[in-house]
mmCIF file of C-alpha atoms and ligand atoms in Angstrom:
data_model
loop_
_atom_site.group_PDB
_atom_site.id
_atom_site.type_symbol
_atom_site.label_atom_id
_atom_site.label_comp_id
_atom_site.label_asym_id
_atom_site.label_seq_id
_atom_site.Cartn_x
_atom_site.Cartn_y
_atom_site.Cartn_z
ATOM 1 C CA MET A 1 -11.857 -8.596 26.796
ATOM 2 C CA SER A 2 -15.389 -7.675 27.478
ATOM 3 C CA LYS A 3 -17.763 -10.486 27.947
ATOM 4 C CA PHE A 4 -19.994 -8.843 25.581
ATOM 5 C CA TRP A 5 -17.921 -9.120 22.629
ATOM 6 C CA SER A 6 -18.328 -11.890 19.635
ATOM 7 C CA SER A 7 -15.754 -14.481 18.899
ATOM 8 C CA MET A 8 -14.747 -12.266 16.315
ATOM 9 C CA ALA A 9 -13.706 -9.101 18.233
ATOM 10 C CA LYS A 10 -12.194 -11.634 20.668
ATOM 11 C CA ARG A 11 -9.767 -12.783 18.343
ATOM 12 C CA ALA A 12 -9.050 -9.704 16.349
ATOM 13 C CA LYS A 13 -5.029 -8.636 16.474
ATOM 14 C CA PRO A 14 -5.887 -4.863 15.042
ATOM 15 C CA TYR A 15 -3.536 -3.783 13.330
ATOM 16 C CA VAL A 16 -1.282 0.052 14.570
ATOM 17 C CA PRO A 17 -0.805 2.336 11.878
ATOM 18 C CA GLY A 18 2.482 4.528 11.661
ATOM 19 C CA GLU A 19 1.934 7.487 14.494
ATOM 20 C CA GLN A 20 0.454 10.323 12.869
ATOM 21 C CA VAL A 21 1.384 13.146 14.535
ATOM 22 C CA GLU A 22 0.818 16.957 13.440
ATOM 23 C CA GLY A 23 2.265 19.935 14.276
ATOM 24 C CA PRO A 24 4.409 23.118 12.841
ATOM 25 C CA ASN A 25 7.749 21.780 13.414
ATOM 26 C CA ILE A 26 7.319 17.787 12.423
ATOM 27 C CA LEU A 27 9.008 16.094 9.111
ATOM 28 C CA LYS A 28 6.613 12.875 8.728
ATOM 29 C CA LEU A 29 8.826 10.256 6.772
ATOM 30 C CA ASN A 30 6.853 7.370 8.011
ATOM 31 C CA THR A 31 4.106 7.024 6.546
ATOM 32 C CA ASN A 32 4.406 6.869 2.723
ATOM 33 C CA GLU A 33 2.490 9.925 1.953
ATOM 34 C CA ASN A 34 2.779 11.948 -0.582
ATOM 35 C CA PRO A 35 4.638 15.152 0.634
ATOM 36 C CA TYR A 36 3.441 17.208 -2.245
ATOM 37 C CA PRO A 37 -0.382 18.039 -2.711
ATOM 38 C CA PRO A 38 -2.936 17.025 -4.652
ATOM 39 C CA SER A 39 -3.639 18.282 -8.125
ATOM 40 C CA PRO A 40 -5.450 21.436 -7.555
ATOM 41 C CA LYS A 41 -8.983 20.094 -10.184
ATOM 42 C CA VAL A 42 -9.354 17.915 -6.565
ATOM 43 C CA ASN A 43 -10.015 21.251 -4.802
ATOM 44 C CA ASP A 44 -12.417 22.685 -7.550
ATOM 45 C CA ALA A 45 -14.383 19.526 -7.791
ATOM 46 C CA MET A 46 -14.369 19.220 -4.225
ATOM 47 C CA LYS A 47 -15.995 22.470 -3.923
ATOM 48 C CA ASN A 48 -18.332 22.051 -6.833
ATOM 49 C CA ALA A 49 -19.622 18.700 -5.178
ATOM 50 C CA THR A 50 -20.051 20.504 -1.561
ATOM 51 C CA ASN A 51 -23.595 22.138 -2.480
ATOM 52 C CA HIS A 52 -26.949 20.768 -2.412
ATOM 53 C CA ALA A 53 -26.436 17.817 -3.899
ATOM 54 C CA LEU A 54 -25.251 16.637 -0.341
ATOM 55 C CA ARG A 55 -28.529 16.093 1.028
ATOM 56 C CA LEU A 56 -28.726 13.055 -1.300
ATOM 57 C CA TYR A 57 -26.901 9.416 -0.924
ATOM 58 C CA PRO A 58 -24.391 9.153 -2.801
ATOM 59 C CA SER A 59 -23.970 6.477 -6.560
ATOM 60 C CA PRO A 60 -23.609 3.385 -4.872
ATOM 61 C CA THR A 61 -22.100 2.101 -7.644
ATOM 62 C CA VAL A 62 -19.587 4.764 -7.577
ATOM 63 C CA ASP A 63 -19.875 4.685 -11.723
ATOM 64 C CA SER A 64 -18.591 8.087 -12.711
ATOM 65 C CA LEU A 65 -15.332 6.892 -10.679
ATOM 66 C CA ARG A 66 -15.431 3.691 -11.807
ATOM 67 C CA GLU A 67 -15.801 5.021 -15.242
ATOM 68 C CA ALA A 68 -12.784 7.382 -15.115
ATOM 69 C CA ILE A 69 -10.759 4.419 -13.399
ATOM 70 C CA ALA A 70 -11.692 2.099 -16.414
ATOM 71 C CA GLN A 71 -10.719 4.192 -19.216
ATOM 72 C CA GLU A 72 -6.994 5.602 -17.254
ATOM 73 C CA GLN A 73 -6.313 1.921 -16.819
ATOM 74 C CA GLY A 74 -7.593 0.516 -20.371
ATOM 75 C CA VAL A 75 -10.506 -1.254 -18.456
ATOM 76 C CA THR A 76 -13.823 -1.858 -18.418
ATOM 77 C CA LYS A 77 -16.045 -0.453 -15.461
ATOM 78 C CA ASP A 78 -17.373 -3.603 -14.588
ATOM 79 C CA HIS A 79 -13.717 -4.445 -14.174
ATOM 80 C CA VAL A 80 -13.563 -2.205 -10.995
ATOM 81 C CA PHE A 81 -14.034 -1.862 -7.727
ATOM 82 C CA VAL A 82 -13.768 0.737 -6.155
ATOM 83 C CA GLY A 83 -13.442 1.011 -2.128
ATOM 84 C CA ASN A 84 -12.217 3.659 0.879
ATOM 85 C CA GLY A 85 -9.337 3.347 0.891
ATOM 86 C CA SER A 86 -7.144 -0.031 -0.796
ATOM 87 C CA ASP A 87 -7.527 -0.910 3.033
ATOM 88 C CA GLU A 88 -10.762 -1.678 2.845
ATOM 89 C CA VAL A 89 -10.710 -3.301 -0.845
ATOM 90 C CA LEU A 90 -8.299 -5.075 1.097
ATOM 91 C CA ALA A 91 -10.346 -6.833 3.474
ATOM 92 C CA PHE A 92 -13.762 -6.736 1.223
ATOM 93 C CA SER A 93 -11.434 -9.270 -0.841
ATOM 94 C CA PHE A 94 -10.506 -11.411 1.733
ATOM 95 C CA MET A 95 -14.404 -12.079 2.521
ATOM 96 C CA ALA A 96 -14.836 -12.595 -1.271
ATOM 97 C CA PHE A 97 -12.045 -14.775 -2.220
ATOM 98 C CA PHE A 98 -10.155 -16.642 1.195
ATOM 99 C CA GLU A 99 -11.807 -19.218 2.617
ATOM 100 C CA PRO A 100 -12.197 -19.951 6.118
ATOM 101 C CA GLY A 101 -10.006 -23.258 7.293
ATOM 102 C CA LYS A 102 -8.155 -23.010 3.760
ATOM 103 C CA MET A 103 -4.415 -21.861 4.250
ATOM 104 C CA ILE A 104 -3.528 -18.790 2.129
ATOM 105 C CA ARG A 105 0.484 -17.536 1.709
ATOM 106 C CA PHE A 106 1.922 -13.908 1.904
ATOM 107 C CA PRO A 107 5.571 -13.252 2.577
ATOM 108 C CA ASN A 108 6.794 -13.128 5.912
ATOM 109 C CA ILE A 109 8.256 -9.773 5.381
ATOM 110 C CA THR A 110 5.053 -7.434 4.099
ATOM 111 C CA TYR A 111 2.443 -5.400 5.027
ATOM 112 C CA SER A 112 1.484 -6.408 8.170
ATOM 113 C CA PHE A 113 -2.150 -5.673 7.809
ATOM 114 C CA TYR A 114 -2.396 -9.092 5.532
ATOM 115 C CA PRO A 115 -2.311 -11.197 8.842
ATOM 116 C CA VAL A 116 -4.967 -8.795 10.808
ATOM 117 C CA TYR A 117 -7.079 -9.975 7.701
ATOM 118 C CA ALA A 118 -6.774 -13.518 7.901
ATOM 119 C CA THR A 119 -6.872 -13.373 11.827
ATOM 120 C CA LEU A 120 -10.437 -11.604 11.975
ATOM 121 C CA PHE A 121 -11.468 -13.690 9.051
ATOM 122 C CA ASP A 122 -10.816 -17.159 10.201
ATOM 123 C CA ILE A 123 -8.644 -17.630 7.430
ATOM 124 C CA PRO A 124 -5.079 -19.774 8.771
ATOM 125 C CA PHE A 125 -2.055 -18.374 6.598
ATOM 126 C CA GLU A 126 2.049 -19.306 5.808
ATOM 127 C CA GLU A 127 4.499 -16.391 5.901
ATOM 128 C CA VAL A 128 6.971 -17.841 3.403
ATOM 129 C CA PRO A 129 9.923 -16.420 4.003
ATOM 130 C CA LEU A 130 11.819 -13.995 1.728
ATOM 131 C CA GLN A 131 15.199 -14.662 0.311
ATOM 132 C CA ASP A 132 17.609 -13.694 2.126
ATOM 133 C CA ASP A 133 18.067 -10.500 -0.474
ATOM 134 C CA PHE A 134 14.621 -9.648 0.263
ATOM 135 C CA THR A 135 13.312 -10.857 -3.112
ATOM 136 C CA ILE A 136 10.621 -13.242 -3.111
ATOM 137 C CA LEU A 137 10.765 -16.672 -4.419
ATOM 138 C CA PRO A 138 7.510 -17.137 -6.827
ATOM 139 C CA GLU A 139 7.500 -21.552 -6.696
ATOM 140 C CA SER A 140 6.824 -20.838 -2.606
ATOM 141 C CA PHE A 141 4.216 -19.544 -3.862
ATOM 142 C CA PHE A 142 3.195 -22.291 -6.139
ATOM 143 C CA GLN A 143 -0.125 -24.147 -5.683
ATOM 144 C CA SER A 144 -1.518 -22.832 -2.441
ATOM 145 C CA GLU A 145 -3.812 -24.043 -0.676
ATOM 146 C CA GLY A 146 -6.606 -20.919 -0.651
ATOM 147 C CA GLY A 147 -4.622 -18.419 -2.476
ATOM 148 C CA VAL A 148 -2.373 -16.101 -2.416
ATOM 149 C CA ILE A 149 -1.640 -11.871 -1.631
ATOM 150 C CA PHE A 150 1.560 -9.690 -1.883
ATOM 151 C CA PRO A 151 2.456 -6.211 -2.283
ATOM 152 C CA ASN A 152 4.702 -5.461 -5.896
ATOM 153 C CA PRO A 153 6.904 -4.079 -5.330
ATOM 154 C CA ASN A 154 6.730 -5.270 -1.338
ATOM 155 C CA ALA A 155 5.992 -3.456 1.250
ATOM 156 C CA PRO A 156 8.775 -2.408 3.745
ATOM 157 C CA THR A 157 11.240 -3.983 1.495
ATOM 158 C CA SER A 158 10.585 -1.496 -1.335
ATOM 159 C CA VAL A 159 11.208 -4.439 -4.056
ATOM 160 C CA PHE A 160 9.705 -5.098 -6.963
ATOM 161 C CA LEU A 161 9.224 -8.377 -8.476
ATOM 162 C CA PRO A 162 9.494 -8.709 -12.312
ATOM 163 C CA LEU A 163 5.892 -9.585 -14.202
ATOM 164 C CA GLU A 164 6.902 -12.653 -15.696
ATOM 165 C CA LYS A 165 7.719 -13.858 -11.942
ATOM 166 C CA VAL A 166 4.405 -12.409 -10.926
ATOM 167 C CA GLU A 167 3.123 -14.681 -13.895
ATOM 168 C CA THR A 168 4.395 -18.007 -13.081
ATOM 169 C CA ILE A 169 2.350 -17.327 -9.262
ATOM 170 C CA ILE A 170 -0.869 -16.770 -10.980
ATOM 171 C CA GLU A 171 -0.470 -19.342 -13.536
ATOM 172 C CA GLN A 172 0.300 -22.208 -10.518
ATOM 173 C CA ASN A 173 -2.655 -21.034 -8.287
ATOM 174 C CA GLN A 174 -5.046 -21.332 -11.444
ATOM 175 C CA ASP A 175 -8.288 -22.288 -8.885
ATOM 176 C CA HIS A 176 -7.658 -19.328 -6.171
ATOM 177 C CA VAL A 177 -7.594 -15.685 -6.427
ATOM 178 C CA VAL A 178 -4.618 -14.350 -6.836
ATOM 179 C CA MET A 179 -4.069 -10.565 -5.348
ATOM 180 C CA ILE A 180 -1.586 -7.819 -6.214
ATOM 181 C CA ASP A 181 -1.313 -5.249 -4.164
ATOM 182 C CA GLU A 182 0.001 -2.318 -6.175
ATOM 183 C CA ALA A 183 0.067 0.435 -3.356
ATOM 184 C CA TYR A 184 3.112 1.655 -4.754
ATOM 185 C CA VAL A 185 2.654 0.604 -8.767
ATOM 186 C CA ASP A 186 2.969 4.179 -9.744
ATOM 187 C CA PHE A 187 6.459 4.724 -8.742
ATOM 188 C CA ALA A 188 7.488 1.322 -10.414
ATOM 189 C CA SER A 189 8.380 -0.284 -13.405
ATOM 190 C CA ALA A 190 5.398 -2.344 -14.659
ATOM 191 C CA SER A 191 1.895 -2.959 -13.024
ATOM 192 C CA ALA A 192 0.330 -6.317 -13.014
ATOM 193 C CA LEU A 193 -2.970 -5.045 -15.270
ATOM 194 C CA SER A 194 -1.952 -6.169 -18.565
ATOM 195 C CA LEU A 195 -2.589 -9.859 -16.825
ATOM 196 C CA VAL A 196 -6.406 -9.366 -15.813
ATOM 197 C CA HIS A 197 -6.948 -9.593 -19.248
ATOM 198 C CA THR A 198 -5.392 -13.423 -19.669
ATOM 199 C CA TYR A 199 -6.042 -14.955 -16.089
ATOM 200 C CA ASP A 200 -9.311 -14.526 -14.167
ATOM 201 C CA ASN A 201 -8.233 -15.170 -10.906
ATOM 202 C CA VAL A 202 -5.943 -12.246 -10.775
ATOM 203 C CA LEU A 203 -7.148 -8.958 -8.614
ATOM 204 C CA VAL A 204 -4.814 -5.862 -8.919
ATOM 205 C CA ILE A 205 -5.545 -3.493 -5.599
ATOM 206 C CA GLN A 206 -4.383 0.385 -6.428
ATOM 207 C CA THR A 207 -4.741 3.197 -4.384
ATOM 208 C CA LEU A 208 -4.970 6.870 -4.357
ATOM 209 C CA SER A 209 -2.911 7.439 -1.593
ATOM 210 C CA LYS A 210 0.441 7.422 -3.005
ATOM 211 C CA SER A 211 0.662 8.662 -6.343
ATOM 212 C CA ARG A 212 -2.552 10.840 -6.714
ATOM 213 C CA ALA A 213 -1.433 12.661 -2.725
ATOM 214 C CA LEU A 214 -4.523 11.761 -1.987
ATOM 215 C CA ALA A 215 -4.005 9.483 1.670
ATOM 216 C CA GLY A 216 -6.531 11.733 3.778
ATOM 217 C CA LEU A 217 -9.310 11.364 0.849
ATOM 218 C CA ARG A 218 -9.516 7.082 1.487
ATOM 219 C CA VAL A 219 -10.385 5.825 -2.203
ATOM 220 C CA GLY A 220 -8.527 2.545 -3.521
ATOM 221 C CA TYR A 221 -9.988 0.386 -6.163
ATOM 222 C CA ALA A 222 -9.365 -3.293 -7.448
ATOM 223 C CA ILE A 223 -9.424 -4.379 -11.311
ATOM 224 C CA GLY A 224 -10.600 -7.743 -11.879
ATOM 225 C CA ASN A 225 -12.392 -9.677 -14.512
ATOM 226 C CA PRO A 226 -16.287 -8.809 -13.317
ATOM 227 C CA GLU A 227 -16.620 -12.378 -11.801
ATOM 228 C CA LEU A 228 -14.448 -11.033 -8.772
ATOM 229 C CA ILE A 229 -15.621 -7.574 -8.911
ATOM 230 C CA GLU A 230 -19.267 -8.802 -8.264
ATOM 231 C CA GLY A 231 -18.271 -11.222 -5.981
ATOM 232 C CA LEU A 232 -16.505 -8.170 -3.944
ATOM 233 C CA SER A 233 -19.360 -6.384 -4.513
ATOM 234 C CA ARG A 234 -20.926 -8.979 -3.210
ATOM 235 C CA ILE A 235 -19.425 -8.231 0.284
ATOM 236 C CA LYS A 236 -19.443 -4.672 -0.049
ATOM 237 C CA ASP A 237 -23.266 -4.314 -0.280
ATOM 238 C CA SER A 238 -23.866 -6.702 2.707
ATOM 239 C CA VAL A 239 -21.943 -4.543 4.739
ATOM 240 C CA ASN A 240 -22.181 -0.582 3.451
ATOM 241 C CA SER A 241 -23.954 0.498 0.240
ATOM 242 C CA TYR A 242 -22.015 3.681 0.483
ATOM 243 C CA THR A 243 -18.323 3.318 1.273
ATOM 244 C CA ILE A 244 -17.289 6.489 -1.466
ATOM 245 C CA ASP A 245 -19.530 9.411 -0.727
ATOM 246 C CA ARG A 246 -19.680 12.206 -2.826
ATOM 247 C CA VAL A 247 -17.478 14.328 -2.299
ATOM 248 C CA ALA A 248 -14.731 11.817 -2.406
ATOM 249 C CA MET A 249 -16.070 10.054 -5.732
ATOM 250 C CA ALA A 250 -15.958 14.155 -6.909
ATOM 251 C CA ALA A 251 -12.379 14.642 -5.709
ATOM 252 C CA ALA A 252 -11.310 11.343 -6.343
ATOM 253 C CA THR A 253 -12.718 11.363 -10.312
ATOM 254 C CA ALA A 254 -10.476 14.434 -11.033
ATOM 255 C CA ALA A 255 -7.382 13.126 -9.526
ATOM 256 C CA ILE A 256 -7.415 9.601 -11.751
ATOM 257 C CA LYS A 257 -8.156 12.551 -14.700
ATOM 258 C CA ASP A 258 -5.325 14.419 -14.133
ATOM 259 C CA GLU A 259 -2.381 11.617 -15.664
ATOM 260 C CA THR A 260 -0.347 14.478 -16.289
ATOM 261 C CA TYR A 261 -0.271 15.735 -12.642
ATOM 262 C CA THR A 262 0.575 12.514 -11.234
ATOM 263 C CA LYS A 263 3.470 11.663 -13.653
ATOM 264 C CA GLU A 264 5.136 15.414 -12.772
ATOM 265 C CA LEU A 265 5.091 14.374 -8.538
ATOM 266 C CA THR A 266 5.731 10.408 -9.241
ATOM 267 C CA THR A 267 9.197 11.687 -11.362
ATOM 268 C CA LYS A 268 9.829 14.547 -9.037
ATOM 269 C CA ILE A 269 9.905 12.027 -6.246
ATOM 270 C CA ILE A 270 11.682 9.128 -8.686
ATOM 271 C CA GLN A 271 14.551 11.526 -8.494
ATOM 272 C CA THR A 272 14.270 12.558 -5.092
ATOM 273 C CA ARG A 273 14.457 8.591 -4.575
ATOM 274 C CA THR A 274 17.722 8.681 -6.197
ATOM 275 C CA SER A 275 19.041 11.164 -4.846
ATOM 276 C CA VAL A 276 18.410 9.627 -1.560
ATOM 277 C CA THR A 277 19.782 6.490 -1.707
ATOM 278 C CA LYS A 278 23.300 8.030 -3.307
ATOM 279 C CA GLN A 279 23.792 9.882 0.219
ATOM 280 C CA LEU A 280 22.709 7.339 2.378
ATOM 281 C CA GLU A 281 25.115 4.679 0.393
ATOM 282 C CA ASP A 282 27.741 8.002 1.014
ATOM 283 C CA LEU A 283 26.808 7.519 4.742
ATOM 284 C CA ASN A 284 27.522 3.353 4.800
ATOM 285 C CA PHE A 285 23.907 2.365 4.523
ATOM 286 C CA GLU A 286 22.595 -0.974 2.696
ATOM 287 C CA VAL A 287 19.648 0.935 0.704
ATOM 288 C CA LEU A 288 17.059 -1.837 -1.012
ATOM 289 C CA PRO A 289 16.347 -1.143 -5.163
ATOM 290 C CA SER A 290 13.135 1.108 -4.637
ATOM 291 C CA GLN A 291 11.244 1.222 -6.748
ATOM 292 C CA THR A 292 8.663 2.638 -4.477
ATOM 293 C CA ASN A 293 8.277 6.212 -2.675
ATOM 294 C CA PHE A 294 10.070 5.031 -0.098
ATOM 295 C CA VAL A 295 13.446 2.955 0.846
ATOM 296 C CA PHE A 296 14.743 0.257 2.922
ATOM 297 C CA ALA A 297 17.621 0.718 4.790
ATOM 298 C CA THR A 298 19.873 -0.581 7.599
ATOM 299 C CA HIS A 299 23.532 0.479 8.997
ATOM 300 C CA PRO A 300 25.983 -1.494 9.749
ATOM 301 C CA SER A 301 27.200 0.012 12.948
ATOM 302 C CA VAL A 302 24.321 2.604 13.928
ATOM 303 C CA PRO A 303 21.094 -0.161 15.363
ATOM 304 C CA ALA A 304 18.091 1.518 13.216
ATOM 305 C CA GLN A 305 16.145 2.132 16.889
ATOM 306 C CA VAL A 306 19.012 4.159 17.686
ATOM 307 C CA ILE A 307 18.943 6.040 14.316
ATOM 308 C CA TYR A 308 14.120 6.574 14.860
ATOM 309 C CA GLU A 309 14.653 7.550 18.678
ATOM 310 C CA GLN A 310 17.196 10.363 17.765
ATOM 311 C CA LEU A 311 15.269 11.293 14.934
ATOM 312 C CA LYS A 312 12.163 11.760 16.645
ATOM 313 C CA GLU A 313 13.818 13.819 19.535
ATOM 314 C CA GLN A 314 14.355 16.332 17.086
ATOM 315 C CA GLY A 315 11.135 15.816 15.402
ATOM 316 C CA ILE A 316 12.249 13.498 12.654
ATOM 317 C CA LEU A 317 9.582 10.564 12.375
ATOM 318 C CA ILE A 318 10.632 7.433 10.156
ATOM 319 C CA ARG A 319 9.396 4.054 10.556
ATOM 320 C CA PHE A 320 10.822 1.423 12.306
ATOM 321 C CA PHE A 321 9.784 -2.178 13.516
ATOM 322 C CA ASN A 322 10.226 -3.667 16.277
ATOM 323 C CA THR A 323 10.096 -7.425 15.171
ATOM 324 C CA GLU A 324 12.889 -10.042 14.897
ATOM 325 C CA LEU A 325 13.225 -9.784 10.875
ATOM 326 C CA LEU A 326 13.309 -6.132 10.951
ATOM 327 C CA HIS A 327 14.573 -4.344 13.406
ATOM 328 C CA ASN A 328 17.466 -3.881 11.577
ATOM 329 C CA HIS A 329 16.325 -1.288 8.751
ATOM 330 C CA ILE A 330 14.365 1.912 8.882
ATOM 331 C CA ARG A 331 11.826 2.787 6.453
ATOM 332 C CA ILE A 332 11.784 6.415 5.186
ATOM 333 C CA THR A 333 9.167 8.143 3.353
ATOM 334 C CA ILE A 334 10.692 9.854 0.782
ATOM 335 C CA GLY A 335 10.047 13.938 1.199
ATOM 336 C CA THR A 336 10.783 17.046 -1.095
ATOM 337 C CA GLU A 337 14.285 17.655 -2.052
ATOM 338 C CA GLU A 338 14.165 20.420 0.581
ATOM 339 C CA GLU A 339 12.719 17.928 3.194
ATOM 340 C CA MET A 340 15.071 15.603 2.443
ATOM 341 C CA LYS A 341 18.454 18.327 2.986
ATOM 342 C CA GLN A 342 16.591 18.860 6.645
ATOM 343 C CA PHE A 343 16.389 14.866 7.151
ATOM 344 C CA PHE A 344 20.291 14.240 5.890
ATOM 345 C CA THR A 345 21.142 16.954 8.459
ATOM 346 C CA ALA A 346 20.102 15.441 10.999
ATOM 347 C CA LEU A 347 20.978 11.521 10.088
ATOM 348 C CA LYS A 348 24.541 12.704 9.082
ATOM 349 C CA ASP A 349 25.333 13.851 12.761
ATOM 350 C CA ILE A 350 23.656 11.359 14.787
ATOM 351 C CA ILE A 351 25.644 8.461 12.585
ATOM 352 C CA SER A 352 29.150 10.530 12.948
ATOM 353 C CA LYS A 353 27.920 10.137 17.193
ATOM 354 C CA ASN A 354 27.146 7.072 17.152
ATOM 355 C CA ILE A 355 29.739 5.239 15.148
HETATM 356 N N1 PMP B 401 -1.413 -1.638 0.859
HETATM 357 C C1 PMP B 401 -0.051 -1.275 1.146
HETATM 358 C C2 PMP B 401 1.138 -2.701 1.185
HETATM 359 C C3 PMP B 401 -0.067 -0.297 1.803
HETATM 360 O O1 PMP B 401 2.076 -0.225 2.032
HETATM 361 C C4 PMP B 401 -1.041 0.458 2.399
HETATM 362 C C5 PMP B 401 -0.666 1.961 2.784
HETATM 363 N N2 PMP B 401 -0.114 1.592 4.323
HETATM 364 C C6 PMP B 401 -1.786 0.388 1.687
HETATM 365 C C7 PMP B 401 -2.060 -0.835 0.873
HETATM 366 C C8 PMP B 401 -3.699 1.349 2.428
HETATM 367 O O2 PMP B 401 -3.182 1.532 1.389
HETATM 368 P P1 PMP B 401 -4.827 2.999 1.230
HETATM 369 O O3 PMP B 401 -5.781 2.604 2.582
HETATM 370 O O4 PMP B 401 -4.573 4.564 2.102
HETATM 371 O O5 PMP B 401 -5.618 3.094 0.223
#
């Protein structure tokens, strides 16, 4: 603590991201990145953008990218807000729609950035327990005092909540915003986007970091009714007018437009996810039904921490959360077929040695 810190800086409890270790022999299955490269069209667009124009500020309203997203998602540009990664969109959304002093709700097992934002912005929060099978009980989110946020599919559980249940949560919170964090939705069966047209209190947040293989670019977006989008713009324009640089704007627009390539990547990852789940089950793991690009699993006899540490010794990184609710589980990002082969060779050895 420094005497120079504001009360905001003092109460902050910053998020701890997964390890970003780089090296030739590191297999990274710990931060849910896409194992494949982004669309080749992204590269071309970036090259074209790194020219004379870089001396000029980018568009503060990010029009061309918002237009591309709107077209892809079947909404108008006024329904779209773009930010520097969905983390920034989430932070702005907390500021724009959740009120200090009014209790919001999110699941007790969920994306660990939510309590970080809530603490920073002085928003009290209730961590609503998931059911024993790690599913969300919709009724427990009805009639919140200040609003609701949850990922769908949820992270780190990978479990999807069917849309009719999502809708009941929105329907039962009509005086407050319900944020659906759809970071992994392209690996799932449905998006809540269709509900944006029926309800004015729903904000759907998506990212280019996962299905478009652009975690390094930092682009995410929110879709909601134009009043919500205006609220977000008011916050952004009170912090930084230019959150999306010219290169990112060009690259993201190219990625959004290359829907065929995105589909190819998600199809491959979903196929690998099916075989990874089966192989884990063959090793006696219990694996939650995943609709994401990762799986969440527990072994009946080998502790999660042992698996995590012994894989790490071999340069294979997975995610282990050393918390009361999660310490029995490991989260494994789906890599390429080759990478998963390497993972299973190491894992089989660890399980047989520790059983
Ligand atoms: N939401 C969830 C549920 C996530 O897992 C992540 C990735 N860590 C994000 C949002 C943020 O993604 P990004 O900022 O890369 O768009």
